[in-house]
Short mmCIF file of C-alpha atoms in Angstrom, two decimals:
data_model
loop_
_atom_site.label_atom_id
_atom_site.label_comp_id
_atom_site.label_asym_id
_atom_site.label_seq_id
_atom_site.Cartn_x
_atom_site.Cartn_y
_atom_site.Cartn_z
CA MET A 869 0.00 0.00 0.00
CA LEU A 870 2.75 2.45 0.99
CA ASN A 871 4.76 1.54 -2.10
CA ARG A 872 1.77 2.24 -4.34
CA ILE A 873 1.15 5.62 -2.68
CA LYS A 874 4.82 6.50 -3.12
CA GLN A 875 4.74 5.41 -6.75
CA THR A 876 1.61 7.38 -7.70
CA TRP A 877 2.30 10.47 -5.59
CA PHE A 878 5.97 10.98 -4.79
CA SER A 879 8.08 9.13 -7.37
CA ASN A 880 8.37 12.14 -9.70
CA ILE A 881 7.99 15.18 -7.44
CA ARG A 882 9.99 17.84 -9.29
CA ALA A 883 8.62 17.09 -12.77
CA ASP A 884 5.05 16.70 -11.46
CA VAL A 885 5.16 20.08 -9.70
CA LEU A 886 6.57 21.98 -12.69
CA ALA A 887 4.28 20.25 -15.20
CA GLY A 888 1.22 20.92 -13.02
CA ILE A 889 2.11 24.62 -12.71
CA THR A 890 2.59 24.94 -16.49
CA ALA A 891 -0.65 23.12 -17.31
CA THR A 892 -2.48 25.69 -15.20
CA LEU A 893 -1.53 28.41 -17.70
CA ALA A 894 -3.59 26.64 -20.35
CA LEU A 895 -6.45 26.07 -17.90
CA ILE A 896 -7.03 29.76 -17.19
CA PRO A 897 -8.15 30.94 -20.66
CA ASP A 898 -10.00 27.70 -21.33
CA SER A 899 -11.96 27.85 -18.06
CA ILE A 900 -12.95 31.45 -18.80
CA ALA A 901 -13.89 30.71 -22.41
CA PHE A 902 -15.96 27.65 -21.48
CA SER A 903 -17.85 29.71 -18.90
CA PHE A 904 -18.85 32.18 -21.61
CA ILE A 905 -20.03 29.28 -23.79
CA ALA A 906 -22.21 27.94 -20.98
CA GLY A 907 -23.56 31.42 -20.22
CA VAL A 908 -22.25 31.64 -16.65
CA ASN A 909 -19.84 33.87 -14.71
CA PRO A 910 -16.18 33.13 -15.57
CA MET A 911 -15.42 32.35 -11.93
CA VAL A 912 -17.78 29.36 -12.20
CA GLY A 913 -15.50 27.83 -14.81
CA ILE A 914 -12.35 28.57 -12.81
CA TYR A 915 -13.67 27.09 -9.58
CA THR A 916 -15.10 24.15 -11.49
CA SER A 917 -11.59 23.39 -12.70
CA VAL A 918 -10.15 23.73 -9.18
CA CYS A 919 -12.79 21.48 -7.63
CA ILE A 920 -12.66 18.74 -10.26
CA LEU A 921 -8.84 18.69 -10.27
CA LEU A 922 -8.68 18.42 -6.48
CA ILE A 923 -11.07 15.47 -6.31
CA ILE A 924 -9.88 13.60 -9.41
CA SER A 925 -6.33 13.71 -8.04
CA PHE A 926 -7.45 11.35 -5.29
CA PHE A 927 -10.24 9.33 -6.91
CA GLY A 928 -9.32 9.19 -10.62
CA GLY A 929 -8.00 6.11 -12.37
CA ARG A 930 -5.49 7.86 -14.67
CA PRO A 931 -2.77 9.81 -12.82
CA ALA A 932 -1.52 12.98 -14.58
CA MET A 933 -4.69 13.37 -16.66
CA ILE A 934 -6.11 16.91 -16.32
CA SER A 935 -9.87 17.11 -15.81
CA ALA A 936 -11.66 20.44 -15.57
CA ALA A 937 -14.37 22.57 -17.19
CA ALA A 938 -14.67 21.47 -20.82
CA GLY A 939 -15.92 23.14 -23.99
CA SER A 940 -17.53 19.95 -25.31
CA MET A 941 -19.75 19.88 -22.22
CA ALA A 942 -20.25 23.64 -21.93
CA VAL A 943 -22.09 23.77 -25.28
CA LEU A 944 -24.67 21.33 -23.87
CA MET A 945 -25.40 23.63 -20.92
CA THR A 946 -26.20 26.82 -22.82
CA LEU A 947 -29.91 26.16 -23.36
CA LEU A 948 -30.45 24.86 -19.81
CA VAL A 949 -28.93 28.00 -18.27
CA ALA A 950 -30.80 30.29 -20.67
CA GLU A 951 -34.22 28.70 -20.05
CA HIS A 952 -34.05 27.68 -16.39
CA GLY A 953 -31.12 29.47 -14.76
CA ILE A 954 -27.81 28.53 -13.21
CA GLN A 955 -29.31 26.69 -10.23
CA TYR A 956 -30.67 24.05 -12.60
CA LEU A 957 -27.17 23.74 -14.04
CA PHE A 958 -25.83 22.90 -10.58
CA ALA A 959 -28.56 20.26 -10.15
CA ALA A 960 -27.83 18.81 -13.59
CA THR A 961 -24.12 18.66 -12.70
CA ILE A 962 -24.88 16.62 -9.57
CA LEU A 963 -27.05 14.21 -11.56
CA THR A 964 -24.36 13.97 -14.26
CA GLY A 965 -21.87 12.92 -11.60
CA ILE A 966 -24.22 10.27 -10.24
CA LEU A 967 -24.74 8.81 -13.74
CA GLN A 968 -20.99 8.74 -14.39
CA PHE A 969 -20.31 7.11 -11.04
CA LEU A 970 -22.80 4.37 -11.96
CA MET A 971 -21.00 3.95 -15.30
CA GLY A 972 -17.87 3.16 -13.35
CA VAL A 973 -19.62 0.88 -10.86
CA PHE A 974 -21.24 -1.15 -13.64
CA LYS A 975 -17.91 -1.33 -15.52
CA LEU A 976 -19.08 0.41 -18.68
CA GLY A 977 -15.52 1.49 -19.41
CA LYS A 978 -15.08 -1.69 -21.44
CA LEU A 979 -17.39 -0.24 -24.09
CA MET A 980 -14.47 1.94 -25.20
CA ASN A 981 -12.96 -1.24 -26.66
CA PHE A 982 -15.45 -0.79 -29.49
CA VAL A 983 -13.98 2.58 -30.50
CA PRO A 984 -11.54 1.90 -33.38
CA HIS A 985 -7.96 3.16 -33.39
CA ALA A 986 -8.70 5.37 -36.42
CA VAL A 987 -11.48 7.14 -34.49
CA ILE A 988 -9.15 7.82 -31.57
CA LYS A 989 -6.56 9.31 -33.93
CA GLY A 990 -9.26 11.35 -35.67
CA PHE A 991 -10.50 12.59 -32.30
CA ILE A 992 -7.02 13.77 -31.29
CA ASN A 993 -6.25 15.42 -34.63
CA ALA A 994 -9.66 17.11 -34.78
CA LEU A 995 -9.14 18.53 -31.32
CA ALA A 996 -5.78 19.96 -32.37
CA ILE A 997 -7.48 21.66 -35.33
CA LEU A 998 -10.31 23.02 -33.14
CA ILE A 999 -7.83 24.43 -30.63
CA PHE A 1000 -5.95 26.11 -33.49
CA LEU A 1001 -9.15 27.59 -34.95
CA ALA A 1002 -10.16 28.85 -31.49
CA GLN A 1003 -6.98 30.93 -31.35
CA LEU A 1004 -7.61 32.77 -34.62
CA PRO A 1005 -10.22 35.24 -33.26
CA HIS A 1006 -7.56 36.57 -30.87
CA PHE A 1007 -5.72 37.99 -33.91
CA THR A 1008 -8.74 39.97 -35.16
CA GLY A 1009 -8.05 43.70 -35.11
CA GLN A 1010 -4.61 43.24 -33.56
CA SER A 1011 -1.41 44.97 -34.66
CA TRP A 1012 2.11 43.65 -35.06
CA PRO A 1013 2.91 43.31 -31.30
CA MET A 1014 0.34 40.53 -31.08
CA TYR A 1015 2.02 38.55 -33.87
CA ALA A 1016 5.47 39.32 -32.49
CA MET A 1017 4.52 38.10 -29.02
CA VAL A 1018 3.01 34.85 -30.30
CA ALA A 1019 6.14 34.24 -32.38
CA GLY A 1020 8.35 35.13 -29.43
CA THR A 1021 6.44 32.78 -27.15
CA LEU A 1022 6.86 29.90 -29.61
CA ALA A 1023 10.54 30.71 -30.07
CA ILE A 1024 11.20 30.55 -26.32
CA ILE A 1025 9.17 27.35 -25.97
CA TYR A 1026 11.18 25.50 -28.60
CA LEU A 1027 14.63 27.12 -28.22
CA LEU A 1028 14.98 27.31 -24.43
CA PRO A 1029 15.11 23.48 -24.00
CA LEU A 1030 18.29 23.54 -26.12
CA LEU A 1031 19.93 25.46 -23.27
CA THR A 1032 18.19 24.07 -20.20
CA LYS A 1033 15.26 21.84 -19.28
CA ALA A 1034 15.32 22.74 -15.60
CA VAL A 1035 12.04 24.66 -15.90
CA PRO A 1036 9.26 24.04 -18.47
CA SER A 1037 9.81 26.45 -21.36
CA PRO A 1038 6.09 27.41 -21.76
CA LEU A 1039 6.10 28.67 -18.17
CA ILE A 1040 9.22 30.78 -18.79
CA ALA A 1041 7.76 32.06 -22.06
CA VAL A 1042 4.59 33.34 -20.40
CA VAL A 1043 6.55 35.03 -17.60
CA ILE A 1044 8.94 36.75 -20.05
CA MET A 1045 6.15 37.93 -22.33
CA THR A 1046 4.14 39.29 -19.39
CA VAL A 1047 7.15 41.24 -18.13
CA LEU A 1048 7.82 42.58 -21.63
CA ALA A 1049 4.22 43.66 -22.20
CA VAL A 1050 4.05 45.48 -18.86
CA GLY A 1051 7.56 46.90 -19.08
CA LEU A 1052 7.21 48.23 -22.62
CA GLY A 1053 3.67 49.43 -22.06
CA TRP A 1054 2.21 47.49 -25.00
CA ARG A 1055 -1.53 47.86 -25.18
CA MET A 1056 -2.64 44.31 -25.74
CA THR A 1057 -5.59 42.15 -24.74
CA THR A 1058 -4.92 40.54 -21.37
CA VAL A 1059 -6.62 37.92 -19.23
CA GLY A 1060 -8.10 40.77 -17.20
CA ASP A 1061 -9.79 42.15 -20.33
CA THR A 1062 -11.63 38.88 -20.94
CA ALA A 1063 -12.91 38.37 -17.39
CA THR A 1064 -12.81 39.93 -13.93
CA ILE A 1065 -11.03 37.60 -11.54
CA VAL A 1066 -12.67 37.85 -8.10
CA PRO A 1067 -10.69 36.37 -5.19
CA SER A 1068 -13.39 34.38 -3.39
CA LEU A 1069 -13.75 30.77 -2.29
CA PRO A 1070 -16.61 28.53 -3.40
CA SER A 1071 -18.95 27.40 -0.63
CA PHE A 1072 -21.16 24.37 -0.17
CA LEU A 1073 -24.73 24.85 -1.37
CA LEU A 1074 -27.83 22.92 -2.27
CA PRO A 1075 -29.13 23.94 -5.70
CA ASP A 1076 -32.07 26.29 -5.23
CA VAL A 1077 -34.52 24.26 -7.31
CA PRO A 1078 -37.75 22.44 -6.47
CA TRP A 1079 -36.78 18.84 -5.63
CA THR A 1080 -39.65 17.42 -7.65
CA LEU A 1081 -40.24 15.00 -10.49
CA GLU A 1082 -40.76 17.97 -12.82
CA THR A 1083 -37.26 19.25 -12.04
CA LEU A 1084 -35.83 15.78 -12.63
CA LEU A 1085 -37.52 15.59 -16.03
CA ILE A 1086 -36.03 19.00 -16.93
CA ILE A 1087 -32.43 18.18 -16.00
CA LEU A 1088 -32.35 14.46 -16.89
CA PRO A 1089 -31.93 14.88 -20.70
CA TYR A 1090 -29.10 17.37 -20.14
CA SER A 1091 -27.44 15.15 -17.53
CA ILE A 1092 -27.57 12.10 -19.78
CA SER A 1093 -26.00 14.08 -22.64
CA LEU A 1094 -23.32 15.51 -20.35
CA ALA A 1095 -22.54 12.10 -18.87
CA LEU A 1096 -22.15 10.50 -22.31
CA VAL A 1097 -19.99 13.31 -23.73
CA GLY A 1098 -17.87 13.29 -20.58
CA TYR A 1099 -17.55 9.50 -20.81
CA THR A 1100 -16.43 9.68 -24.43
CA GLU A 1101 -13.95 12.53 -24.13
CA THR A 1102 -12.49 11.31 -20.83
CA LEU A 1103 -11.86 7.75 -21.91
CA LEU A 1104 -10.51 8.77 -25.32
CA THR A 1105 -8.11 11.12 -23.53
CA GLN A 1106 -7.22 8.30 -21.15
CA ASP A 1107 -6.37 6.07 -24.11
CA MET A 1108 -4.13 8.81 -25.48
CA ILE A 1109 -2.31 9.34 -22.16
CA ASP A 1110 -1.94 5.58 -21.65
CA ASP A 1111 -0.35 5.40 -25.08
CA MET A 1112 1.97 8.34 -24.39
CA THR A 1113 3.14 6.86 -21.08
CA ARG A 1114 3.16 3.23 -22.26
CA SER A 1115 0.91 2.23 -19.36
CA LYS A 1116 -2.55 0.78 -18.75
CA THR A 1117 -5.01 2.28 -16.28
CA SER A 1118 -8.55 1.48 -15.16
CA LYS A 1119 -11.30 3.15 -17.20
CA ASN A 1120 -13.96 2.08 -14.71
CA LYS A 1121 -12.10 3.67 -11.81
CA GLU A 1122 -11.64 6.83 -13.86
CA MET A 1123 -15.37 7.05 -14.63
CA ALA A 1124 -16.27 6.52 -10.98
CA GLY A 1125 -13.77 9.26 -10.07
CA GLN A 1126 -15.22 11.61 -12.68
CA GLY A 1127 -18.65 10.93 -11.20
CA ILE A 1128 -17.52 11.78 -7.67
CA ALA A 1129 -15.77 14.94 -8.92
CA ASN A 1130 -18.80 16.23 -10.85
CA THR A 1131 -21.22 15.42 -8.03
CA VAL A 1132 -19.16 17.32 -5.45
CA THR A 1133 -18.55 20.18 -7.91
CA GLY A 1134 -22.30 20.62 -8.36
CA PHE A 1135 -22.68 21.11 -4.60
CA PHE A 1136 -20.01 23.85 -4.70
CA GLY A 1137 -21.58 25.89 -7.50
CA GLY A 1138 -19.67 24.39 -10.42
CA MET A 1139 -20.57 22.95 -13.80
CA ALA A 1140 -19.88 19.46 -15.12
CA GLY A 1141 -16.45 18.82 -16.61
CA CYS A 1142 -14.31 16.03 -17.97
CA ALA A 1143 -10.77 15.20 -19.05
CA LEU A 1144 -9.06 17.74 -21.32
CA VAL A 1145 -6.87 16.47 -24.14
CA ALA A 1146 -4.71 19.58 -24.59
CA GLU A 1147 -3.94 20.21 -20.92
CA SER A 1148 -3.40 16.49 -20.27
CA ALA A 1149 -1.02 16.27 -23.21
CA ILE A 1150 1.06 19.25 -22.10
CA ASN A 1151 1.17 17.92 -18.53
CA VAL A 1152 2.51 14.55 -19.68
CA LYS A 1153 4.88 15.99 -22.31
CA LEU A 1154 6.46 18.19 -19.66
CA GLY A 1155 7.07 15.20 -17.41
CA GLY A 1156 3.89 14.92 -15.33
CA ARG A 1157 3.27 11.28 -14.40
CA GLY A 1158 1.73 11.14 -10.94
CA ARG A 1159 -1.31 12.36 -9.05
CA LEU A 1160 0.78 15.15 -7.59
CA SER A 1161 0.81 16.94 -10.96
CA THR A 1162 -2.99 17.37 -11.05
CA LEU A 1163 -3.11 18.30 -7.37
CA VAL A 1164 -0.45 20.98 -7.95
CA ALA A 1165 -2.44 22.27 -10.95
CA ALA A 1166 -5.54 22.64 -8.76
CA LEU A 1167 -3.71 24.33 -5.89
CA PHE A 1168 -1.71 26.63 -8.17
CA LEU A 1169 -4.86 27.71 -10.01
CA LEU A 1170 -6.51 28.42 -6.65
CA LEU A 1171 -3.42 30.33 -5.51
CA LEU A 1172 -3.36 32.43 -8.66
CA VAL A 1173 -6.99 33.40 -8.25
CA GLN A 1174 -6.85 34.07 -4.50
CA LEU A 1175 -3.49 35.80 -4.07
CA LEU A 1176 -2.23 36.72 -7.52
CA GLY A 1177 -5.43 37.64 -9.35
CA GLY A 1178 -3.97 41.03 -10.26
CA VAL A 1179 -0.86 39.42 -11.74
CA VAL A 1180 -2.89 36.86 -13.69
CA SER A 1181 -4.99 39.71 -15.14
CA LEU A 1182 -1.81 41.19 -16.64
CA ILE A 1183 -0.90 38.06 -18.64
CA PRO A 1184 -1.19 38.91 -22.37
CA MET A 1185 -3.57 36.65 -24.26
CA ALA A 1186 -0.91 36.56 -26.99
CA ALA A 1187 1.40 34.58 -24.69
CA LEU A 1188 -1.35 32.08 -23.89
CA VAL A 1189 -2.23 31.85 -27.60
CA GLY A 1190 1.40 30.92 -28.25
CA VAL A 1191 1.19 28.17 -25.64
CA MET A 1192 -2.02 26.84 -27.19
CA MET A 1193 -0.42 26.91 -30.65
CA MET A 1194 2.38 24.76 -29.25
CA ILE A 1195 -0.18 22.35 -27.81
CA CYS A 1196 -1.89 22.10 -31.23
CA TYR A 1197 1.37 21.15 -32.90
CA GLU A 1198 2.37 18.68 -30.20
CA ILE A 1199 -0.89 16.72 -29.94
CA PHE A 1200 -1.55 16.55 -33.69
CA ASP A 1201 -0.41 13.10 -34.83
CA TRP A 1202 1.76 14.04 -37.80
CA LYS A 1203 3.26 10.55 -37.99
CA TYR A 1204 -0.15 8.91 -38.38
CA VAL A 1205 -1.17 11.38 -41.09
CA GLY A 1206 2.05 10.56 -42.91
CA THR A 1207 1.03 6.88 -43.04
CA LEU A 1208 -2.41 7.50 -44.57
CA ARG A 1209 -1.26 6.25 -47.98
CA ARG A 1210 0.07 3.02 -46.49
CA ILE A 1211 -2.70 2.07 -44.08
CA PRO A 1212 -5.96 0.40 -45.26
CA LYS A 1213 -8.18 2.83 -47.14
CA ALA A 1214 -11.13 2.08 -44.84
CA GLU A 1215 -9.12 3.10 -41.77
CA ALA A 1216 -7.93 6.28 -43.45
CA LEU A 1217 -11.51 7.13 -44.43
CA VAL A 1218 -12.73 6.64 -40.85
CA MET A 1219 -10.05 8.98 -39.51
CA ILE A 1220 -10.78 11.65 -42.13
CA VAL A 1221 -14.55 11.47 -41.55
CA THR A 1222 -14.06 11.72 -37.77
CA VAL A 1223 -11.95 14.85 -38.23
CA ALA A 1224 -14.27 16.40 -40.82
CA VAL A 1225 -17.46 15.92 -38.80
CA THR A 1226 -15.82 17.16 -35.60
CA VAL A 1227 -14.41 20.30 -37.23
CA PHE A 1228 -17.62 21.03 -39.15
CA THR A 1229 -19.90 20.65 -36.10
CA HIS A 1230 -17.33 21.84 -33.52
CA ASN A 1231 -18.55 18.88 -31.46
CA LEU A 1232 -16.16 16.07 -30.54
CA ALA A 1233 -19.01 13.71 -29.63
CA PHE A 1234 -20.57 14.01 -33.10
CA GLY A 1235 -17.24 13.25 -34.73
CA VAL A 1236 -16.66 10.16 -32.59
CA ILE A 1237 -20.19 8.89 -33.21
CA ALA A 1238 -19.78 9.39 -36.98
CA GLY A 1239 -16.43 7.60 -36.94
CA VAL A 1240 -17.74 4.65 -34.94
CA LEU A 1241 -20.85 4.29 -37.13
CA LEU A 1242 -18.77 4.40 -40.30
CA SER A 1243 -16.40 1.79 -38.85
CA LEU A 1244 -19.36 -0.48 -38.07
CA ILE A 1245 -20.74 -0.10 -41.59
CA LEU A 1246 -17.36 -0.84 -43.17
CA PHE A 1247 -16.83 -3.81 -40.88
CA ALA A 1248 -20.30 -5.19 -41.66
CA TYR A 1249 -19.63 -4.80 -45.39
CA LYS A 1250 -16.29 -6.60 -45.14
CA ALA A 1251 -17.76 -9.36 -42.98
CA SER A 1252 -20.64 -9.83 -45.44
CA LEU A 1253 -18.27 -10.88 -48.25
CA ILE A 1254 -18.76 -14.64 -48.34
CA ARG A 1255 -17.18 -17.21 -50.65
CA VAL A 1256 -19.21 -20.08 -52.06
CA ASP A 1257 -17.34 -22.89 -53.85
CA ARG A 1258 -19.39 -25.25 -55.98
CA GLU A 1259 -18.43 -28.86 -56.63
CA ILE A 1260 -20.72 -30.65 -59.06
CA THR A 1261 -21.13 -34.21 -60.38
CA GLU A 1262 -23.85 -35.87 -62.41
CA SER A 1263 -26.16 -36.44 -59.43
CA THR A 1264 -24.81 -34.16 -56.70
CA VAL A 1265 -23.82 -30.57 -56.17
CA ILE A 1266 -21.98 -29.40 -53.08
CA TYR A 1267 -21.96 -25.74 -52.07
CA ARG A 1268 -19.12 -25.03 -49.64
CA VAL A 1269 -19.81 -21.73 -47.87
CA HIS A 1270 -16.96 -19.72 -46.29
CA GLY A 1271 -17.51 -16.65 -44.12
CA GLN A 1272 -20.03 -15.00 -41.83
CA LEU A 1273 -23.73 -15.42 -42.45
CA PHE A 1274 -25.92 -12.65 -41.05
CA PHE A 1275 -28.44 -10.10 -42.27
CA ALA A 1276 -25.97 -8.39 -44.62
CA SER A 1277 -24.81 -11.60 -46.35
CA ALA A 1278 -28.04 -13.63 -46.23
CA ASN A 1279 -29.32 -12.51 -49.66
CA ASP A 1280 -25.88 -13.11 -51.19
CA LEU A 1281 -26.13 -16.75 -50.09
CA LEU A 1282 -29.48 -17.12 -51.84
CA ASP A 1283 -28.07 -15.61 -55.04
CA ARG A 1284 -25.13 -18.02 -55.08
CA ILE A 1285 -27.32 -21.17 -55.04
CA ASP A 1286 -28.57 -22.20 -58.49
CA ILE A 1287 -31.92 -23.67 -57.60
CA HIS A 1288 -33.32 -24.55 -61.04
CA SER A 1289 -30.35 -26.29 -62.67
CA ALA A 1290 -29.22 -28.22 -59.58
CA PRO A 1291 -28.91 -32.03 -59.67
CA ALA A 1292 -31.20 -34.26 -57.66
CA HIS A 1293 -29.03 -34.11 -54.53
CA VAL A 1294 -27.81 -30.81 -53.05
CA THR A 1295 -25.42 -30.48 -50.13
CA LEU A 1296 -24.99 -27.15 -48.33
CA ASP A 1297 -21.68 -27.39 -46.48
CA LEU A 1298 -21.66 -24.75 -43.74
CA THR A 1299 -18.81 -26.23 -41.69
CA ARG A 1300 -16.59 -23.27 -42.70
CA ALA A 1301 -19.28 -20.66 -42.13
CA HIS A 1302 -20.81 -19.14 -39.00
CA ILE A 1303 -24.52 -18.31 -38.69
CA TRP A 1304 -24.95 -15.23 -36.53
CA ASP A 1305 -28.60 -14.22 -36.62
CA HIS A 1306 -32.16 -15.13 -37.49
CA ALA A 1307 -31.92 -13.46 -40.91
CA ALA A 1308 -29.26 -15.99 -41.93
CA GLU A 1309 -31.38 -18.87 -40.61
CA LEU A 1310 -34.35 -17.60 -42.63
CA ALA A 1311 -32.24 -17.36 -45.79
CA LEU A 1312 -31.00 -20.92 -45.28
CA HIS A 1313 -34.54 -22.17 -44.68
CA GLN A 1314 -35.76 -20.34 -47.78
CA ALA A 1315 -33.04 -21.94 -49.92
CA THR A 1316 -33.73 -25.47 -48.68
CA SER A 1317 -37.51 -24.99 -49.05
CA ARG A 1318 -37.19 -23.85 -52.66
CA LEU A 1319 -34.95 -26.78 -53.52
CA GLU A 1320 -37.28 -29.27 -51.85
CA GLU A 1321 -40.29 -27.80 -53.67
CA LEU A 1322 -38.47 -28.64 -56.91
CA GLY A 1323 -38.01 -32.25 -55.76
CA LYS A 1324 -34.39 -31.95 -54.72
CA GLN A 1325 -32.91 -33.87 -51.80
CA VAL A 1326 -31.16 -31.36 -49.55
CA GLU A 1327 -28.49 -32.06 -46.94
CA VAL A 1328 -27.17 -29.29 -44.69
CA LEU A 1329 -23.81 -29.77 -42.97
CA ARG A 1330 -23.08 -27.54 -39.98
CA SER A 1331 -19.99 -27.23 -37.84
CA PRO A 1332 -20.43 -28.67 -34.33
CA LYS A 1333 -21.16 -26.01 -31.70
#
């Protein structure tokens, strides 16, 4: 027990602390932006991130994975807040957490095994594109200092590690750019221009809603949607982090942890969140491996808001845009895209469709659903391709069927059997085929019935079960 605690908490202290601090820099603009999407005060998004990070550090199943307020979930909250108010959002967040906790208890994490590799790659690449597109509005109406600062931020991020890796370069880049902007008096958009940071602590509260069946029917559709989107994005991010760290972690434990985190967050005036690909990727790439990294991110974000809110307000958005640009480049799977000509065309198509739908709808869940459905269709088509060999003599014909017999291949089987010109004795050899459903059984019965109506003697050979 003590060894496991040491391994997950204190085996990588220095890197976890620095990575957690740096990941916080990406959390600040995202938490504020996601609050605007949901139609709530920016402090709701910030304290949501603090609360979820604190709890998931102890109860999550994937150490070093950053969970906080998320854009994919914020878009689902907009209508609820607009029509019923923020108190219903808190209630929906609590119910979302309960649903996700049950997902973990009933071990629904295994369902992610049905998400193809191409969909996961499409999900990651689409997110990189969406993050990049989200940075473009920051350039609207800006002059050359904005472009110079973004370029300078990227230069420091990529050149500083050539000299030293003692401190994460994105953290140094943001500090230098903030000092430059203040020192030179550049008039640029800052964090303080996008939201007013109020140093206050969240407090425990019961959502001020009628605890009735009517309220449940209002929030239930939103909670189900939030739980499913959170499930999808969290476990896809977990797959990505597992792959980056060459490790395997429990999806069911992670979902239960997400459920606990969202439930508690709802009682502290927060909105539902989930794992974040970009922040998780930067945390891991900068060396974060243990639970300490996410705990540090939560505490540092809380510290910034409580004690250094004025300093945070001075950070130029250009510096944070540069950090996000770096994240886009780092999480985009350039190697996989380079193999598109060599991998199976069906897999390439699934990845491209996943990216296209996600970018077009700006909804990661839609992209994943489209990719999974396309994969299922392509798999069903491939599985429906059966081979029927015919061996014929003067009095007998043998049809040897190879492949999977189900609704998609049933009619093909009927077309392959020449009913009218068959000899007196017909053998259907299914020992190398597998019958999956009732549609295949009906097709087989239809074939034998037609042959028997024409006076043929029919023998069906099946493989032993």
